[in-house]
Amino acid sequence: MGIKSYDVGRASWLNNFNNNSNFNANDRNVNNHNTLRGIAHHNAEILLLKPRDLWQELCSVQNMELAFKKARKHKTLRPCVLEFEEKLAENLDVLRTELLFHLYKPRQLKMFILRDPKTRKISKSDFRDRVIHHALCNIIEPLFERMFIHDSYANRKGKGTLRAIQRFEYFRRKLSQNNTSQVFILKSDIRHYFDEVDHAILLKIIRKRINDPKVLWLIRRVLSNYSTQEGKGMPLGNLTSQFFANVYLNELDKFVKNKLKAKYYIRYVDDFVILHSSEKKLTKWREEIALFTREKLLLDLHPEKTMIIESGHGVDFLGLKIFPNHKIMKKRNILSFKRKLRSIYDKFDDGKIMYDEVYDFLEGWIAYAKNADTYNLRRKVMRNIGDKFQSEVSTKEYNRLRKK
């Protein structure tokens, strides 16, 4: 591992230690002084009563610095990041000025085709625009997070594919009474979802939570930088697109949970499943969902991927085929993993990424792969990794050793 990784780990460890020490010291002072506790309580009440200025929070120096740190995560060696970081204070100041005077305009997206194995058009934003995306999401994401249902699992802290798969299995076991009763599953996704998101409808949904005209101006600027047809579409790959995707389909979540009263519902981006003991009930719900998405969101269910399946036959969900007593990983997902791994190896060999990024990718994949019958595959992958990176140590491994 390079010196930089050790420095990052050490800085993180020292920062946590110092923060904890300061907090405990302050705690002792407050507990020992009733007067100070009274002042703190009074100030907290004033802060609670004071309305938030979202725009000032978004444009603050602290938020812009945090946005930069998030945007460069796992990308510290990339030329665009190094170039921006070389004049960091100046570049962040320029971005703040552009925002404050409403001069900000996103740069043109770079398009490329990804075959993984499905062909997808990925749009890459300029690094300075990615900083803006993080600055925006830092402020508005918490306002929407409390609206989202528990069982929406994409692009949210503490969620992800692993939790979604575990939730699916929990629902199936509960509904089938440990495989003693029949369970049917409505499985569906949205046809061309990211290309069909309607900007006007999305903004209408956003206005339910945000009425700051300056923040709405920035959201419109971000949305208008890409469209598949006038007023429609979001680019795959943008942080804002991932967040807005959850905001848009939260309307579907509420319809399914509050109107249809479906108890066993899970969504991951535009893929969703509903489990029920009645095939007839799911057939009716499929028609009602199709009508709702068409009329309210201008979206269509995918005609070939919308189906009702008896769980014993196995259900394709988030890259796995899930049966009552076992799971297998789909071949296309294994091939996709191997392609990504080769790409990451090449970037590491060329000095474009650090070992931390390799480690994080493999750690995430292994946690996911453990859910399926992949023992031999994981053993082979780990053996190859051990041979290639035997002299490398990640920041996470280093920190764990420090704690021991």
PDB file of N, CA and C in Angstrom, residues 224-295:
ATOM      1  N   SER A 224     -31.686  19.987 -16.627  1.00  0.00           N
ATOM      2  CA  SER A 224     -31.708  20.448 -18.019  1.00  0.00           C
ATOM      3  C   SER A 224     -30.422  20.136 -18.783  1.00  0.00           C
ATOM      4  N   ASN A 225     -29.415  19.615 -18.075  1.00  0.00           N
ATOM      5  CA  ASN A 225     -28.151  19.293 -18.743  1.00  0.00           C
ATOM      6  C   ASN A 225     -28.231  18.007 -19.546  1.00  0.00           C
ATOM      7  N   TYR A 226     -29.369  17.307 -19.446  1.00  0.00           N
ATOM      8  CA  TYR A 226     -29.514  16.027 -20.161  1.00  0.00           C
ATOM      9  C   TYR A 226     -30.992  15.788 -20.435  1.00  0.00           C
ATOM     10  N   SER A 227     -31.284  15.315 -21.630  1.00  0.00           N
ATOM     11  CA  SER A 227     -32.658  14.907 -21.928  1.00  0.00           C
ATOM     12  C   SER A 227     -32.666  13.958 -23.117  1.00  0.00           C
ATOM     13  N   THR A 228     -33.503  12.936 -23.024  1.00  0.00           N
ATOM     14  CA  THR A 228     -33.670  12.000 -24.141  1.00  0.00           C
ATOM     15  C   THR A 228     -34.681  12.555 -25.134  1.00  0.00           C
ATOM     16  N   GLN A 229     -35.628  13.292 -24.627  1.00  0.00           N
ATOM     17  CA  GLN A 229     -36.592  14.055 -25.407  1.00  0.00           C
ATOM     18  C   GLN A 229     -36.948  15.248 -24.543  1.00  0.00           C
ATOM     19  N   GLU A 230     -37.588  16.221 -25.080  1.00  0.00           N
ATOM     20  CA  GLU A 230     -37.769  17.466 -24.341  1.00  0.00           C
ATOM     21  C   GLU A 230     -38.469  17.250 -23.007  1.00  0.00           C
ATOM     22  N   GLY A 231     -37.754  17.663 -21.922  1.00  0.00           N
ATOM     23  CA  GLY A 231     -38.341  17.575 -20.588  1.00  0.00           C
ATOM     24  C   GLY A 231     -38.366  16.189 -19.996  1.00  0.00           C
ATOM     25  N   LYS A 232     -37.564  15.266 -20.537  1.00  0.00           N
ATOM     26  CA  LYS A 232     -37.556  13.899 -20.021  1.00  0.00           C
ATOM     27  C   LYS A 232     -36.131  13.367 -19.925  1.00  0.00           C
ATOM     28  N   GLY A 233     -35.930  12.467 -18.974  1.00  0.00           N
ATOM     29  CA  GLY A 233     -34.676  11.730 -18.903  1.00  0.00           C
ATOM     30  C   GLY A 233     -33.685  12.249 -17.878  1.00  0.00           C
ATOM     31  N   MET A 234     -32.900  11.302 -17.329  1.00  0.00           N
ATOM     32  CA  MET A 234     -31.807  11.605 -16.419  1.00  0.00           C
ATOM     33  C   MET A 234     -30.610  10.738 -16.809  1.00  0.00           C
ATOM     34  N   PRO A 235     -29.389  11.256 -16.695  1.00  0.00           N
ATOM     35  CA  PRO A 235     -28.217  10.479 -17.114  1.00  0.00           C
ATOM     36  C   PRO A 235     -27.857   9.382 -16.122  1.00  0.00           C
ATOM     37  N   LEU A 236     -27.631   8.181 -16.630  1.00  0.00           N
ATOM     38  CA  LEU A 236     -27.125   7.103 -15.789  1.00  0.00           C
ATOM     39  C   LEU A 236     -25.723   7.468 -15.324  1.00  0.00           C
ATOM     40  N   GLY A 237     -25.444   7.302 -14.065  1.00  0.00           N
ATOM     41  CA  GLY A 237     -24.108   7.556 -13.551  1.00  0.00           C
ATOM     42  C   GLY A 237     -23.998   8.769 -12.656  1.00  0.00           C
ATOM     43  N   ASN A 238     -24.945   9.691 -12.715  1.00  0.00           N
ATOM     44  CA  ASN A 238     -24.895  10.879 -11.865  1.00  0.00           C
ATOM     45  C   ASN A 238     -25.457  10.592 -10.474  1.00  0.00           C
ATOM     46  N   LEU A 239     -24.835  11.150  -9.452  1.00  0.00           N
ATOM     47  CA  LEU A 239     -25.349  11.027  -8.089  1.00  0.00           C
ATOM     48  C   LEU A 239     -26.763  11.573  -7.992  1.00  0.00           C
ATOM     49  N   THR A 240     -27.002  12.717  -8.628  1.00  0.00           N
ATOM     50  CA  THR A 240     -28.337  13.327  -8.566  1.00  0.00           C
ATOM     51  C   THR A 240     -29.379  12.428  -9.222  1.00  0.00           C
ATOM     52  N   SER A 241     -29.007  11.748 -10.296  1.00  0.00           N
ATOM     53  CA  SER A 241     -29.947  10.844 -10.976  1.00  0.00           C
ATOM     54  C   SER A 241     -30.356   9.704 -10.054  1.00  0.00           C
ATOM     55  N   GLN A 242     -29.383   9.158  -9.322  1.00  0.00           N
ATOM     56  CA  GLN A 242     -29.678   8.064  -8.403  1.00  0.00           C
ATOM     57  C   GLN A 242     -30.629   8.530  -7.299  1.00  0.00           C
ATOM     58  N   PHE A 243     -30.376   9.730  -6.796  1.00  0.00           N
ATOM     59  CA  PHE A 243     -31.231  10.269  -5.737  1.00  0.00           C
ATOM     60  C   PHE A 243     -32.627  10.589  -6.267  1.00  0.00           C
ATOM     61  N   PHE A 244     -32.699  11.288  -7.405  1.00  0.00           N
ATOM     62  CA  PHE A 244     -33.998  11.660  -7.970  1.00  0.00           C
ATOM     63  C   PHE A 244     -34.800  10.417  -8.383  1.00  0.00           C
ATOM     64  N   ALA A 245     -34.104   9.348  -8.744  1.00  0.00           N
ATOM     65  CA  ALA A 245     -34.796   8.099  -9.093  1.00  0.00           C
ATOM     66  C   ALA A 245     -35.601   7.588  -7.912  1.00  0.00           C
ATOM     67  N   ASN A 246     -35.061   7.711  -6.712  1.00  0.00           N
ATOM     68  CA  ASN A 246     -35.789   7.309  -5.501  1.00  0.00           C
ATOM     69  C   ASN A 246     -36.927   8.267  -5.182  1.00  0.00           C
ATOM     70  N   VAL A 247     -36.692   9.556  -5.391  1.00  0.00           N
ATOM     71  CA  VAL A 247     -37.736  10.553  -5.138  1.00  0.00           C
ATOM     72  C   VAL A 247     -38.941  10.296  -6.049  1.00  0.00           C
ATOM     73  N   TYR A 248     -38.673  10.057  -7.329  1.00  0.00           N
ATOM     74  CA  TYR A 248     -39.734   9.872  -8.328  1.00  0.00           C
ATOM     75  C   TYR A 248     -40.571   8.629  -8.003  1.00  0.00           C
ATOM     76  N   LEU A 249     -39.896   7.501  -7.746  1.00  0.00           N
ATOM     77  CA  LEU A 249     -40.635   6.255  -7.517  1.00  0.00           C
ATOM     78  C   LEU A 249     -41.099   6.095  -6.071  1.00  0.00           C
ATOM     79  N   ASN A 250     -40.788   7.060  -5.227  1.00  0.00           N
ATOM     80  CA  ASN A 250     -41.398   7.066  -3.897  1.00  0.00           C
ATOM     81  C   ASN A 250     -42.914   7.218  -4.001  1.00  0.00           C
ATOM     82  N   GLU A 251     -43.351   7.847  -5.091  1.00  0.00           N
ATOM     83  CA  GLU A 251     -44.799   7.962  -5.331  1.00  0.00           C
ATOM     84  C   GLU A 251     -45.416   6.583  -5.561  1.00  0.00           C
ATOM     85  N   LEU A 252     -44.711   5.722  -6.289  1.00  0.00           N
ATOM     86  CA  LEU A 252     -45.169   4.344  -6.486  1.00  0.00           C
ATOM     87  C   LEU A 252     -45.151   3.591  -5.153  1.00  0.00           C
ATOM     88  N   ASP A 253     -44.070   3.782  -4.372  1.00  0.00           N
ATOM     89  CA  ASP A 253     -43.974   3.112  -3.069  1.00  0.00           C
ATOM     90  C   ASP A 253     -45.180   3.430  -2.195  1.00  0.00           C
ATOM     91  N   LYS A 254     -45.537   4.711  -2.140  1.00  0.00           N
ATOM     92  CA  LYS A 254     -46.666   5.129  -1.297  1.00  0.00           C
ATOM     93  C   LYS A 254     -47.981   4.553  -1.812  1.00  0.00           C
ATOM     94  N   PHE A 255     -48.114   4.483  -3.141  1.00  0.00           N
ATOM     95  CA  PHE A 255     -49.333   3.911  -3.718  1.00  0.00           C
ATOM     96  C   PHE A 255     -49.464   2.436  -3.340  1.00  0.00           C
ATOM     97  N   VAL A 256     -48.374   1.705  -3.476  1.00  0.00           N
ATOM     98  CA  VAL A 256     -48.397   0.265  -3.181  1.00  0.00           C
ATOM     99  C   VAL A 256     -48.635   0.009  -1.693  1.00  0.00           C
ATOM    100  N   LYS A 257     -47.978   0.788  -0.844  1.00  0.00           N
ATOM    101  CA  LYS A 257     -48.095   0.547   0.594  1.00  0.00           C
ATOM    102  C   LYS A 257     -49.383   1.119   1.191  1.00  0.00           C
ATOM    103  N   ASN A 258     -49.770   2.316   0.761  1.00  0.00           N
ATOM    104  CA  ASN A 258     -50.909   2.997   1.401  1.00  0.00           C
ATOM    105  C   ASN A 258     -52.243   2.732   0.711  1.00  0.00           C
ATOM    106  N   LYS A 259     -52.224   2.634  -0.609  1.00  0.00           N
ATOM    107  CA  LYS A 259     -53.472   2.427  -1.354  1.00  0.00           C
ATOM    108  C   LYS A 259     -53.781   0.937  -1.511  1.00  0.00           C
ATOM    109  N   LEU A 260     -52.789   0.184  -2.013  1.00  0.00           N
ATOM    110  CA  LEU A 260     -53.018  -1.250  -2.205  1.00  0.00           C
ATOM    111  C   LEU A 260     -52.873  -2.038  -0.906  1.00  0.00           C
ATOM    112  N   LYS A 261     -52.199  -1.454   0.070  1.00  0.00           N
ATOM    113  CA  LYS A 261     -51.972  -2.104   1.369  1.00  0.00           C
ATOM    114  C   LYS A 261     -51.143  -3.379   1.224  1.00  0.00           C
ATOM    115  N   ALA A 262     -50.180  -3.352   0.309  1.00  0.00           N
ATOM    116  CA  ALA A 262     -49.306  -4.512   0.119  1.00  0.00           C
ATOM    117  C   ALA A 262     -48.253  -4.529   1.228  1.00  0.00           C
ATOM    118  N   LYS A 263     -48.204  -5.601   2.002  1.00  0.00           N
ATOM    119  CA  LYS A 263     -47.287  -5.680   3.138  1.00  0.00           C
ATOM    120  C   LYS A 263     -45.884  -6.096   2.716  1.00  0.00           C
ATOM    121  N   TYR A 264     -45.785  -6.963   1.693  1.00  0.00           N
ATOM    122  CA  TYR A 264     -44.496  -7.564   1.359  1.00  0.00           C
ATOM    123  C   TYR A 264     -43.997  -7.023   0.017  1.00  0.00           C
ATOM    124  N   TYR A 265     -43.519  -5.804   0.054  1.00  0.00           N
ATOM    125  CA  TYR A 265     -43.098  -5.071  -1.148  1.00  0.00           C
ATOM    126  C   TYR A 265     -41.662  -4.599  -0.969  1.00  0.00           C
ATOM    127  N   ILE A 266     -40.834  -4.772  -2.008  1.00  0.00           N
ATOM    128  CA  ILE A 266     -39.434  -4.330  -1.979  1.00  0.00           C
ATOM    129  C   ILE A 266     -39.120  -3.670  -3.315  1.00  0.00           C
ATOM    130  N   ARG A 267     -38.436  -2.529  -3.246  1.00  0.00           N
ATOM    131  CA  ARG A 267     -37.991  -1.867  -4.486  1.00  0.00           C
ATOM    132  C   ARG A 267     -36.500  -1.576  -4.434  1.00  0.00           C
ATOM    133  N   TYR A 268     -35.826  -1.796  -5.570  1.00  0.00           N
ATOM    134  CA  TYR A 268     -34.421  -1.423  -5.740  1.00  0.00           C
ATOM    135  C   TYR A 268     -34.316  -0.686  -7.074  1.00  0.00           C
ATOM    136  N   VAL A 269     -34.123   0.625  -7.035  1.00  0.00           N
ATOM    137  CA  VAL A 269     -34.218   1.514  -8.206  1.00  0.00           C
ATOM    138  C   VAL A 269     -35.587   1.276  -8.849  1.00  0.00           C
ATOM    139  N   ASP A 270     -35.628   0.735 -10.086  1.00  0.00           N
ATOM    140  CA  ASP A 270     -36.936   0.523 -10.722  1.00  0.00           C
ATOM    141  C   ASP A 270     -37.346  -0.946 -10.733  1.00  0.00           C
ATOM    142  N   ASP A 271     -36.549  -1.820 -10.128  1.00  0.00           N
ATOM    143  CA  ASP A 271     -36.942  -3.222  -9.949  1.00  0.00           C
ATOM    144  C   ASP A 271     -37.762  -3.348  -8.671  1.00  0.00           C
ATOM    145  N   PHE A 272     -38.886  -4.043  -8.740  1.00  0.00           N
ATOM    146  CA  PHE A 272     -39.655  -4.237  -7.511  1.00  0.00           C
ATOM    147  C   PHE A 272     -40.352  -5.586  -7.514  1.00  0.00           C
ATOM    148  N   VAL A 273     -40.607  -6.082  -6.307  1.00  0.00           N
ATOM    149  CA  VAL A 273     -41.317  -7.354  -6.127  1.00  0.00           C
ATOM    150  C   VAL A 273     -42.387  -7.156  -5.060  1.00  0.00           C
ATOM    151  N   ILE A 274     -43.473  -7.906  -5.213  1.00  0.00           N
ATOM    152  CA  ILE A 274     -44.513  -7.991  -4.178  1.00  0.00           C
ATOM    153  C   ILE A 274     -44.814  -9.465  -3.953  1.00  0.00           C
ATOM    154  N   LEU A 275     -44.793  -9.889  -2.707  1.00  0.00           N
ATOM    155  CA  LEU A 275     -45.080 -11.274  -2.367  1.00  0.00           C
ATOM    156  C   LEU A 275     -46.478 -11.366  -1.766  1.00  0.00           C
ATOM    157  N   HIS A 276     -47.196 -12.441  -2.139  1.00  0.00           N
ATOM    158  CA  HIS A 276     -48.549 -12.645  -1.606  1.00  0.00           C
ATOM    159  C   HIS A 276     -48.932 -14.110  -1.756  1.00  0.00           C
ATOM    160  N   SER A 277     -49.865 -14.534  -0.941  1.00  0.00           N
ATOM    161  CA  SER A 277     -50.321 -15.937  -1.009  1.00  0.00           C
ATOM    162  C   SER A 277     -51.340 -16.148  -2.122  1.00  0.00           C
ATOM    163  N   SER A 278     -51.884 -15.040  -2.680  1.00  0.00           N
ATOM    164  CA  SER A 278     -52.926 -15.151  -3.695  1.00  0.00           C
ATOM    165  C   SER A 278     -52.423 -14.663  -5.058  1.00  0.00           C
ATOM    166  N   GLU A 279     -52.424 -15.530  -6.032  1.00  0.00           N
ATOM    167  CA  GLU A 279     -52.041 -15.146  -7.397  1.00  0.00           C
ATOM    168  C   GLU A 279     -53.069 -14.183  -7.983  1.00  0.00           C
ATOM    169  N   LYS A 280     -54.327 -14.395  -7.628  1.00  0.00           N
ATOM    170  CA  LYS A 280     -55.405 -13.533  -8.120  1.00  0.00           C
ATOM    171  C   LYS A 280     -55.228 -12.095  -7.627  1.00  0.00           C
ATOM    172  N   LYS A 281     -54.866 -11.952  -6.356  1.00  0.00           N
ATOM    173  CA  LYS A 281     -54.651 -10.617  -5.790  1.00  0.00           C
ATOM    174  C   LYS A 281     -53.506  -9.903  -6.502  1.00  0.00           C
ATOM    175  N   LEU A 282     -52.421 -10.625  -6.770  1.00  0.00           N
ATOM    176  CA  LEU A 282     -51.273 -10.022  -7.463  1.00  0.00           C
ATOM    177  C   LEU A 282     -51.623  -9.630  -8.891  1.00  0.00           C
ATOM    178  N   THR A 283     -52.472 -10.407  -9.539  1.00  0.00           N
ATOM    179  CA  THR A 283     -52.904 -10.073 -10.904  1.00  0.00           C
ATOM    180  C   THR A 283     -53.673  -8.754 -10.906  1.00  0.00           C
ATOM    181  N   LYS A 284     -54.539  -8.585  -9.916  1.00  0.00           N
ATOM    182  CA  LYS A 284     -55.292  -7.334  -9.795  1.00  0.00           C
ATOM    183  C   LYS A 284     -54.359  -6.157  -9.503  1.00  0.00           C
ATOM    184  N   TRP A 285     -53.399  -6.373  -8.593  1.00  0.00           N
ATOM    185  CA  TRP A 285     -52.450  -5.320  -8.244  1.00  0.00           C
ATOM    186  C   TRP A 285     -51.579  -4.922  -9.440  1.00  0.00           C
ATOM    187  N   ARG A 286     -51.212  -5.904 -10.248  1.00  0.00           N
ATOM    188  CA  ARG A 286     -50.395  -5.608 -11.433  1.00  0.00           C
ATOM    189  C   ARG A 286     -51.131  -4.623 -12.342  1.00  0.00           C
ATOM    190  N   GLU A 287     -52.432  -4.839 -12.536  1.00  0.00           N
ATOM    191  CA  GLU A 287     -53.220  -3.938 -13.385  1.00  0.00           C
ATOM    192  C   GLU A 287     -53.318  -2.542 -12.774  1.00  0.00           C
ATOM    193  N   GLU A 288     -53.510  -2.479 -11.451  1.00  0.00           N
ATOM    194  CA  GLU A 288     -53.636  -1.180 -10.785  1.00  0.00           C
ATOM    195  C   GLU A 288     -52.312  -0.415 -10.791  1.00  0.00           C
ATOM    196  N   ILE A 289     -51.204  -1.116 -10.610  1.00  0.00           N
ATOM    197  CA  ILE A 289     -49.881  -0.477 -10.640  1.00  0.00           C
ATOM    198  C   ILE A 289     -49.570   0.045 -12.034  1.00  0.00           C
ATOM    199  N   ALA A 290     -49.890  -0.752 -13.042  1.00  0.00           N
ATOM    200  CA  ALA A 290     -49.654  -0.330 -14.431  1.00  0.00           C
ATOM    201  C   ALA A 290     -50.439   0.937 -14.748  1.00  0.00           C
ATOM    202  N   LEU A 291     -51.676   1.002 -14.274  1.00  0.00           N
ATOM    203  CA  LEU A 291     -52.512   2.185 -14.504  1.00  0.00           C
ATOM    204  C   LEU A 291     -51.956   3.401 -13.756  1.00  0.00           C
ATOM    205  N   PHE A 292     -51.531   3.198 -12.513  1.00  0.00           N
ATOM    206  CA  PHE A 292     -50.992   4.303 -11.708  1.00  0.00           C
ATOM    207  C   PHE A 292     -49.716   4.865 -12.330  1.00  0.00           C
ATOM    208  N   THR A 293     -48.776   4.001 -12.683  1.00  0.00           N
ATOM    209  CA  THR A 293     -47.510   4.486 -13.242  1.00  0.00           C
ATOM    210  C   THR A 293     -47.726   5.212 -14.567  1.00  0.00           C
ATOM    211  N   ARG A 294     -48.698   4.745 -15.363  1.00  0.00           N
ATOM    212  CA  ARG A 294     -48.953   5.385 -16.656  1.00  0.00           C
ATOM    213  C   ARG A 294     -49.609   6.753 -16.470  1.00  0.00           C
ATOM    214  N   GLU A 295     -50.611   6.822 -15.616  1.00  0.00           N
ATOM    215  CA  GLU A 295     -51.381   8.067 -15.468  1.00  0.00           C
ATOM    216  C   GLU A 295     -50.675   9.108 -14.606  1.00  0.00           C
TER     217      GLU A 295
END
